[in-house]
Every structure is written in C-alpha cells, then in structure tokens.
C-alpha cells in the first residue's frame, strides 16, 4: 500500500462536500463493509490471562515478595506492577491486533499473539521468537527474586 | 487535576484570597511521582528532525511503513543511500503519540552516516535509553526499530530485483 499525502482541508474545500452529504443522508443506511469488532474469543481469553497474572502477582505480594512489590493496578485491560528498585511491568491487551503487550523494565517491550492449541487451550506466543508469555514472566521473576513462580493462564 | 481547575473557577471571585490553601505533603509527593517526558523527548516532539517524504520509486530510497491506525501508531521511515551504500538522507512521517514521534525522529538522526548493515542493528533499547521512555511507551521505540528494519529490507529487496517492489 502506498502512504497517501494528507490533503490539507480548509473551509473553502468543505463546500464541495455539501451535495455528497445530502445524497449520503438520502441513501439507505448500510453497514460498512469492514465492521471493526473484536472476537469474543480474544476478549475472553485475554481477560482470563490478565486476571490470572493479576491473581498470581497478588499472591506473591501477600506472601514472599511483600517488601518488593510497591503497587499492583489492574483496570480495563491494563495490569501494572510496580516493583521496588526494578521498575514497572505493564501488561495490557491490544485489541486491534488481538495481542497482549508486555513492557518489562528488565528486557523491554514484547508482543504476544493468541494461539489456540488442539486441546482447546490458549497460548500467548511472542511475535518474533515465539516464546511463551507465562514462561517469560516466570523467567523474569526467577531472575529478579529467585522465586519459582508458575503463571497458569487459567481461571 | 480537573478538580483543581473547578476549584479555581469557584473561588475566582471575592472568596479567592480567603480560600487559598498551602500545599500539603501529599501534593508534593504527587508531583514527584508523576513521570514527565525527558527534555530530549520533548525537543524531538516539538522540533522533529528530518520530517518529510522521498520518492518511493527511487531505487536508492528504502521505505518502511509500520503500524496501524487502529493501534494508534503509524510510522513511515525512508532512507536514501549513495553509491557506497551509506545512508545520506532520511525522512519520516509518524502518526501517533509524542513518544512515537520522538522515537522515529531520533531513529532518523541515528541512521545518517551508517551503512545498511549498521542501520539494521539499531535496537529499541538504544532509542528507549536515550529518550528515557516510560514503561508504557517502550512499544513506540520497538515500532521505530521495526520501521528502520522494514526500510532496510525494502531497499535490499530493491537492489536484488531492480523491478518495482511494493512497499509492504
């Protein structure tokens, strides 16, 4: 696709659209060809994954990592985990791409695609090297705090 | 913040002087915790370098177009090489947040004077470290890296097959 130069609209150009607008209003309302909706599969699975990560980190904050976790916030698809002397983990849903995005203070940004396996379970695999989101988080927490944490993306 | 504006409207009149409140400890802390963009990022946002467009058909120009409007970020990054394969000119156009604009602007600055192989080695870590990007904006630097790689790939494919190659 070619990137079109943006047209510079000013008031003078608007009058060209008046006849078009009138015909558009008279035309029967037809839904656009490309309706943008997000499949319920993705939204459900994404919510399940984020909730389970949220619960796991909550348990860590109540137990072994009580001194290291400063703040955990989970609101409208964005999970933010603030760790002392490390930085902030941000795990959020990216609905237009059907992805989960991770921003790690240790290793940077990652994008995870939703992959449905044969037995009906859902995995979140990185777009570049196909590593698993649960394994990635487990690795990072192991590296930071020497804690063996299992991130089960189940309810 | 909104409440603060409302409050000042409320007490803008004759009550203004009597209701002035001295800042308490919580206000000071809130100001300290709020993350600000670094000065370099603000500079690249307000004075972006190398904004523009080059001819896509030019055989010495590589174009990388990444992102999607639905995601909120689109970057078009172009680079022009001379006969030695060294990047002489760069141009970019970005639709997105301030961090995205700054990341792509910084990327164009870094690319000048590099060969294609060196350009492909530009990582999002360098961009993020230089601009001191907050955690939620690290993805902008990743998109800038992808734009650079796409432009290099486009130019390399042009050199391999001199026939018209489409910008992906």
CSV table of C-alpha atoms in Angstrom, one decimal:
chain,number,residue,atom,x,y,z
A,1,UNK,CA,0.0,0.0,0.0
A,2,UNK,CA,1.1,3.5,-0.7
A,3,UNK,CA,1.0,6.1,2.0
A,4,UNK,CA,-1.1,9.0,0.7
A,5,UNK,CA,-0.1,12.5,1.4
A,6,UNK,CA,-2.7,14.0,3.7
A,7,UNK,CA,-5.0,16.6,2.0
A,8,UNK,CA,-5.0,20.0,3.6
A,9,UNK,CA,-8.6,20.7,4.3
A,10,UNK,CA,-9.8,24.2,4.8
A,11,UNK,CA,-13.2,25.9,4.9
A,12,UNK,CA,-13.2,26.5,1.2
A,13,UNK,CA,-12.9,22.9,0.4
A,14,UNK,CA,-15.8,21.9,2.6
A,15,UNK,CA,-18.4,23.4,0.3
A,16,UNK,CA,-17.5,20.7,-2.3
A,17,UNK,CA,-18.9,18.1,0.1
A,18,UNK,CA,-22.4,19.6,0.6
A,19,UNK,CA,-24.0,17.7,-2.3
A,20,UNK,CA,-22.3,14.5,-1.3
A,21,UNK,CA,-23.6,14.8,2.3
A,22,UNK,CA,-27.1,15.3,1.0
A,23,UNK,CA,-27.0,12.2,-1.1
A,24,UNK,CA,-25.5,10.3,1.8
A,25,UNK,CA,-28.3,11.2,4.1
A,26,UNK,CA,-30.9,10.1,1.5
A,27,UNK,CA,-29.1,6.8,0.9
A,28,UNK,CA,-30.4,3.9,2.9
A,29,UNK,CA,-28.2,3.2,5.9
A,30,UNK,CA,-25.9,0.2,5.0
A,31,UNK,CA,-23.4,-1.1,7.5
A,32,UNK,CA,-19.8,-0.5,6.3
A,33,UNK,CA,-18.0,-3.5,4.7
A,34,UNK,CA,-15.4,-3.7,7.3
A,35,UNK,CA,-17.0,-3.6,10.7
A,36,UNK,CA,-14.4,-3.5,13.4
A,37,UNK,CA,-15.4,-5.8,16.2
A,38,UNK,CA,-13.2,-7.9,18.4
A,39,UNK,CA,-14.0,-11.5,18.6
A,40,UNK,CA,-15.3,-12.6,21.9
A,41,UNK,CA,-12.8,-15.4,21.9
A,42,UNK,CA,-9.9,-13.0,22.1
A,43,UNK,CA,-11.5,-10.7,24.7
A,44,UNK,CA,-12.5,-13.6,26.9
A,45,UNK,CA,-9.1,-15.3,26.7
A,46,UNK,CA,-7.2,-12.0,27.2
A,47,UNK,CA,-9.3,-11.2,30.3
A,48,UNK,CA,-8.6,-14.7,31.7
A,49,UNK,CA,-4.9,-14.4,31.1
A,50,UNK,CA,-4.6,-10.9,32.6
A,51,UNK,CA,-6.8,-11.9,35.6
A,52,UNK,CA,-4.7,-15.0,36.3
A,53,UNK,CA,-1.4,-13.0,36.1
A,54,UNK,CA,-3.0,-10.4,38.4
A,55,UNK,CA,-4.0,-13.1,40.9
A,56,UNK,CA,-0.6,-14.7,40.9
A,57,UNK,CA,1.2,-11.4,41.5
A,58,UNK,CA,-1.3,-10.6,44.2
A,59,UNK,CA,-0.5,-13.8,46.0
A,60,UNK,CA,3.2,-13.0,45.6
A,61,UNK,CA,2.7,-9.6,47.1
A,62,UNK,CA,0.9,-11.0,50.1
A,63,UNK,CA,3.5,-13.7,50.6
A,64,UNK,CA,7.1,-14.0,49.6
A,65,UNK,CA,7.5,-10.7,47.8
A,66,UNK,CA,5.7,-8.5,50.3
A,67,UNK,CA,8.6,-6.0,50.5
A,68,UNK,CA,9.4,-5.8,46.8
A,69,UNK,CA,6.1,-5.1,45.3
A,70,UNK,CA,5.1,-1.5,45.6
A,71,UNK,CA,1.8,-1.4,43.8
A,72,UNK,CA,-0.4,-3.5,41.6
A,73,UNK,CA,-3.1,-2.0,39.5
A,74,UNK,CA,-5.5,-3.8,37.1
A,75,UNK,CA,-8.0,-1.7,35.3
A,76,UNK,CA,-9.8,-2.0,31.9
A,77,UNK,CA,-7.3,-4.4,30.4
A,78,UNK,CA,-4.1,-2.8,31.8
A,79,UNK,CA,-2.1,-4.5,34.5
A,80,UNK,CA,0.6,-2.5,36.1
A,81,UNK,CA,3.0,-4.0,38.6
A,82,UNK,CA,5.4,-1.6,40.3
A,83,UNK,CA,8.5,-3.2,41.8
A,84,UNK,CA,10.9,-1.6,44.2
A,85,UNK,CA,14.3,-0.7,42.7
A,86,UNK,CA,13.4,-2.5,39.4
A,87,UNK,CA,10.7,-0.6,37.6
A,88,UNK,CA,7.2,-1.1,36.4
A,89,UNK,CA,5.8,-4.1,34.5
A,90,UNK,CA,2.9,-3.2,32.2
A,91,UNK,CA,0.9,-6.0,30.7
A,92,UNK,CA,-2.0,-4.8,28.6
A,93,UNK,CA,-4.4,-6.0,26.0
A,94,UNK,CA,-4.0,-4.7,22.5
A,95,UNK,CA,-7.4,-5.5,20.9
A,96,UNK,CA,-6.8,-4.2,17.4
A,97,UNK,CA,-4.0,-6.7,16.9
A,98,UNK,CA,-5.6,-9.4,19.2
A,99,UNK,CA,-2.4,-9.3,21.2
A,100,UNK,CA,-1.2,-8.9,24.7
A,101,UNK,CA,1.6,-6.5,25.1
A,102,UNK,CA,4.3,-6.7,27.8
A,103,UNK,CA,6.6,-3.9,28.8
A,104,UNK,CA,9.4,-5.3,31.1
A,105,UNK,CA,11.8,-3.0,32.9
A,106,UNK,CA,14.4,-5.7,32.6
A,107,UNK,CA,14.1,-6.8,29.0
A,108,UNK,CA,11.9,-4.3,27.1
A,109,UNK,CA,8.7,-4.5,25.1
A,110,UNK,CA,7.2,-7.7,23.7
A,111,UNK,CA,4.0,-8.5,21.8
A,112,UNK,CA,2.2,-11.8,22.2
A,113,UNK,CA,-0.2,-13.4,19.7
A,114,UNK,CA,-3.1,-15.5,20.7
A,115,UNK,CA,-2.5,-19.1,19.6
A,116,UNK,CA,-5.2,-21.8,20.1
A,117,UNK,CA,-3.8,-25.3,20.6
A,118,UNK,CA,-5.5,-28.5,19.6
A,119,UNK,CA,-6.8,-29.3,23.0
A,120,UNK,CA,-8.7,-26.1,23.3
A,121,UNK,CA,-6.2,-24.2,25.4
A,122,UNK,CA,-4.8,-20.8,24.5
A,123,UNK,CA,-1.2,-19.8,24.5
A,124,UNK,CA,0.3,-16.4,24.1
A,125,UNK,CA,3.4,-16.6,21.9
A,126,UNK,CA,5.8,-13.8,21.1
A,127,UNK,CA,5.6,-12.4,17.5
A,128,UNK,CA,9.4,-12.6,17.0
A,129,UNK,CA,10.8,-15.7,18.6
A,130,UNK,CA,7.6,-17.5,19.7
A,131,UNK,CA,8.4,-17.7,23.4
A,132,UNK,CA,5.5,-18.1,25.8
A,133,UNK,CA,4.2,-15.2,28.0
A,134,UNK,CA,3.8,-17.4,31.1
A,135,UNK,CA,7.4,-18.7,30.7
A,136,UNK,CA,8.7,-15.3,30.1
A,137,UNK,CA,7.2,-13.9,33.3
A,138,UNK,CA,8.3,-16.9,35.3
A,139,UNK,CA,11.9,-16.5,34.0
A,140,UNK,CA,12.0,-12.8,34.9
A,141,UNK,CA,10.7,-13.3,38.4
A,142,UNK,CA,13.1,-16.2,38.9
A,143,UNK,CA,15.9,-13.9,37.7
A,144,UNK,CA,14.9,-11.0,39.9
A,145,UNK,CA,13.9,-12.7,43.1
A,146,UNK,CA,15.0,-16.3,42.7
A,147,UNK,CA,11.3,-17.3,43.2
A,148,UNK,CA,9.8,-20.2,41.3
A,149,UNK,CA,6.5,-18.8,40.2
A,150,UNK,CA,4.1,-20.6,37.9
A,151,UNK,CA,1.9,-18.4,35.8
A,152,UNK,CA,-1.1,-20.6,34.9
A,153,UNK,CA,-3.2,-18.8,32.4
A,154,UNK,CA,-6.4,-20.5,33.7
A,155,UNK,CA,-9.3,-19.2,35.6
B,1,UNK,CA,-6.3,18.0,38.1
B,2,UNK,CA,-9.8,18.6,36.8
B,3,UNK,CA,-11.0,19.2,40.3
B,4,UNK,CA,-8.2,21.7,40.7
B,5,UNK,CA,-9.5,23.7,37.7
B,6,UNK,CA,-13.0,23.6,39.0
B,7,UNK,CA,-11.9,24.8,42.4
B,8,UNK,CA,-10.1,27.8,41.0
B,9,UNK,CA,-13.2,28.7,39.0
B,10,UNK,CA,-15.3,28.5,42.1
B,11,UNK,CA,-13.1,30.7,44.1
B,12,UNK,CA,-12.0,33.1,41.4
B,13,UNK,CA,-14.2,35.9,42.8
B,14,UNK,CA,-14.2,37.6,46.0
B,15,UNK,CA,-13.6,34.4,48.0
B,16,UNK,CA,-10.2,33.9,46.2
B,17,UNK,CA,-8.0,35.3,48.8
B,18,UNK,CA,-9.6,33.8,51.8
B,19,UNK,CA,-9.6,30.2,50.5
B,20,UNK,CA,-6.0,29.9,49.4
B,21,UNK,CA,-4.6,26.6,50.6
B,22,UNK,CA,-1.0,26.0,51.3
B,23,UNK,CA,0.4,22.8,49.6
B,24,UNK,CA,0.5,19.8,51.9
B,25,UNK,CA,2.8,16.8,51.8
B,26,UNK,CA,0.5,14.8,49.6
B,27,UNK,CA,0.6,17.4,46.9
B,28,UNK,CA,4.4,17.5,46.8
B,29,UNK,CA,4.6,13.7,46.7
B,30,UNK,CA,2.1,13.5,43.8
B,31,UNK,CA,4.1,16.0,41.8
B,32,UNK,CA,7.3,14.0,42.4
B,33,UNK,CA,5.7,10.6,41.4
B,34,UNK,CA,4.2,11.9,38.2
B,35,UNK,CA,6.5,10.9,35.4
B,36,UNK,CA,7.5,13.6,32.9
B,37,UNK,CA,8.9,13.1,29.4
B,38,UNK,CA,12.6,13.8,29.3
B,39,UNK,CA,13.8,17.1,27.8
B,40,UNK,CA,15.3,15.3,24.8
B,41,UNK,CA,11.9,13.6,24.0
B,42,UNK,CA,10.1,16.9,24.3
B,43,UNK,CA,12.7,18.5,22.0
B,44,UNK,CA,12.2,15.8,19.4
B,45,UNK,CA,8.5,16.1,19.6
B,46,UNK,CA,8.4,19.9,19.3
B,47,UNK,CA,11.3,20.1,16.8
B,48,UNK,CA,11.2,16.8,14.9
B,49,UNK,CA,14.2,16.2,12.6
B,50,UNK,CA,14.0,15.0,9.0
B,51,UNK,CA,10.3,15.3,8.6
B,52,UNK,CA,9.3,14.7,5.0
B,53,UNK,CA,8.8,12.3,2.2
B,54,UNK,CA,11.1,10.9,-0.5
B,55,UNK,CA,10.2,9.4,-3.9
B,56,UNK,CA,9.1,5.8,-3.2
B,57,UNK,CA,10.1,4.7,-6.7
B,58,UNK,CA,13.6,6.0,-6.4
B,59,UNK,CA,15.9,2.9,-6.5
B,60,UNK,CA,18.2,4.4,-3.8
B,61,UNK,CA,15.3,5.0,-1.4
B,62,UNK,CA,14.1,2.4,1.1
B,63,UNK,CA,10.7,2.9,2.7
B,64,UNK,CA,9.4,1.2,5.8
B,65,UNK,CA,5.7,1.6,6.8
B,66,UNK,CA,4.7,0.0,10.1
B,67,UNK,CA,1.9,0.2,12.5
B,68,UNK,CA,-1.9,0.6,12.0
B,69,UNK,CA,-4.2,3.5,12.7
B,70,UNK,CA,-6.4,1.3,14.8
B,71,UNK,CA,-3.4,0.8,17.2
B,72,UNK,CA,-2.8,4.5,17.4
B,73,UNK,CA,0.6,4.5,15.8
B,74,UNK,CA,1.7,4.6,12.1
B,75,UNK,CA,5.3,5.3,11.1
B,76,UNK,CA,6.7,5.8,7.7
B,77,UNK,CA,10.5,5.9,7.6
B,78,UNK,CA,12.6,6.4,4.5
B,79,UNK,CA,16.3,6.3,3.9
B,80,UNK,CA,18.4,7.2,0.9
B,81,UNK,CA,21.8,5.7,0.2
B,82,UNK,CA,24.6,6.9,-2.0
B,83,UNK,CA,26.7,4.7,-4.4
B,84,UNK,CA,28.8,3.4,-1.5
B,85,UNK,CA,25.7,2.1,0.4
B,86,UNK,CA,26.0,4.8,3.1
B,87,UNK,CA,22.8,6.4,4.3
B,88,UNK,CA,22.9,10.1,3.4
B,89,UNK,CA,19.3,11.3,3.8
B,90,UNK,CA,16.5,10.1,6.0
B,91,UNK,CA,12.8,11.2,6.2
B,92,UNK,CA,9.9,10.2,8.4
B,93,UNK,CA,6.3,10.8,9.0
B,94,UNK,CA,4.6,9.5,12.1
B,95,UNK,CA,1.0,9.4,13.3
B,96,UNK,CA,1.0,8.8,17.0
B,97,UNK,CA,1.8,9.9,20.4
B,98,UNK,CA,4.7,12.2,21.3
B,99,UNK,CA,6.9,9.3,22.3
B,100,UNK,CA,6.3,7.7,18.8
B,101,UNK,CA,7.2,10.9,17.0
B,102,UNK,CA,10.3,11.4,19.1
B,103,UNK,CA,11.4,7.7,18.7
B,104,UNK,CA,11.1,7.9,14.9
B,105,UNK,CA,12.8,11.3,14.8
B,106,UNK,CA,15.7,10.0,16.9
B,107,UNK,CA,15.9,6.9,14.7
B,108,UNK,CA,16.3,9.1,11.6
B,109,UNK,CA,19.0,11.1,13.3
B,110,UNK,CA,20.9,7.9,14.2
B,111,UNK,CA,20.7,6.4,10.8
B,112,UNK,CA,22.6,9.2,9.0
B,113,UNK,CA,26.1,8.2,8.0
B,114,UNK,CA,25.6,4.5,8.7
B,115,UNK,CA,25.7,1.6,6.2
B,116,UNK,CA,22.7,-0.6,5.7
B,117,UNK,CA,24.1,-3.4,7.9
B,118,UNK,CA,24.8,-1.0,10.7
B,119,UNK,CA,21.4,0.6,10.3
B,120,UNK,CA,19.7,-2.8,10.7
B,121,UNK,CA,21.4,-3.2,14.1
B,122,UNK,CA,19.6,-0.2,15.6
B,123,UNK,CA,17.7,-1.6,18.6
B,124,UNK,CA,14.7,-0.2,20.5
B,125,UNK,CA,16.8,-0.4,23.7
B,126,UNK,CA,19.1,2.4,22.4
B,127,UNK,CA,16.2,4.6,21.5
B,128,UNK,CA,14.4,4.0,24.7
B,129,UNK,CA,17.5,4.5,26.8
B,130,UNK,CA,18.4,7.8,25.1
B,131,UNK,CA,14.8,9.2,25.3
B,132,UNK,CA,14.3,7.8,28.8
B,133,UNK,CA,10.9,6.4,27.7
B,134,UNK,CA,8.4,5.5,30.5
B,135,UNK,CA,7.4,1.8,30.6
B,136,UNK,CA,4.1,2.3,28.8
B,137,UNK,CA,5.9,3.9,25.8
B,138,UNK,CA,8.6,1.3,25.2
B,139,UNK,CA,6.4,-0.1,22.4
B,140,UNK,CA,7.0,3.1,20.5
B,141,UNK,CA,10.7,2.5,20.3
B,142,UNK,CA,10.0,-1.0,19.2
B,143,UNK,CA,7.9,0.3,16.4
B,144,UNK,CA,10.7,2.7,15.4
B,145,UNK,CA,13.1,-0.2,15.2
B,146,UNK,CA,10.6,-2.2,13.1
B,147,UNK,CA,10.3,0.8,10.8
B,148,UNK,CA,14.1,1.0,10.3
B,149,UNK,CA,14.3,-2.7,9.6
B,150,UNK,CA,11.4,-2.5,7.2
B,151,UNK,CA,13.1,0.3,5.3
B,152,UNK,CA,16.4,-1.5,5.1
B,153,UNK,CA,14.7,-4.7,4.0
B,154,UNK,CA,12.8,-2.7,1.3
B,155,UNK,CA,16.0,-1.2,0.0
B,156,UNK,CA,17.8,-4.5,0.0
B,157,UNK,CA,15.0,-6.1,-2.0
B,158,UNK,CA,15.0,-3.3,-4.4
B,159,UNK,CA,18.7,-3.8,-5.0
B,160,UNK,CA,18.2,-7.6,-5.5
B,161,UNK,CA,15.4,-7.2,-8.0
B,162,UNK,CA,15.5,-3.8,-9.7
B,163,UNK,CA,11.9,-4.2,-10.9
B,164,UNK,CA,9.3,-2.2,-9.0
B,165,UNK,CA,9.0,-3.5,-5.5
B,166,UNK,CA,5.9,-2.7,-3.5
B,167,UNK,CA,6.1,-1.1,-0.1
B,168,UNK,CA,4.8,-3.7,2.3
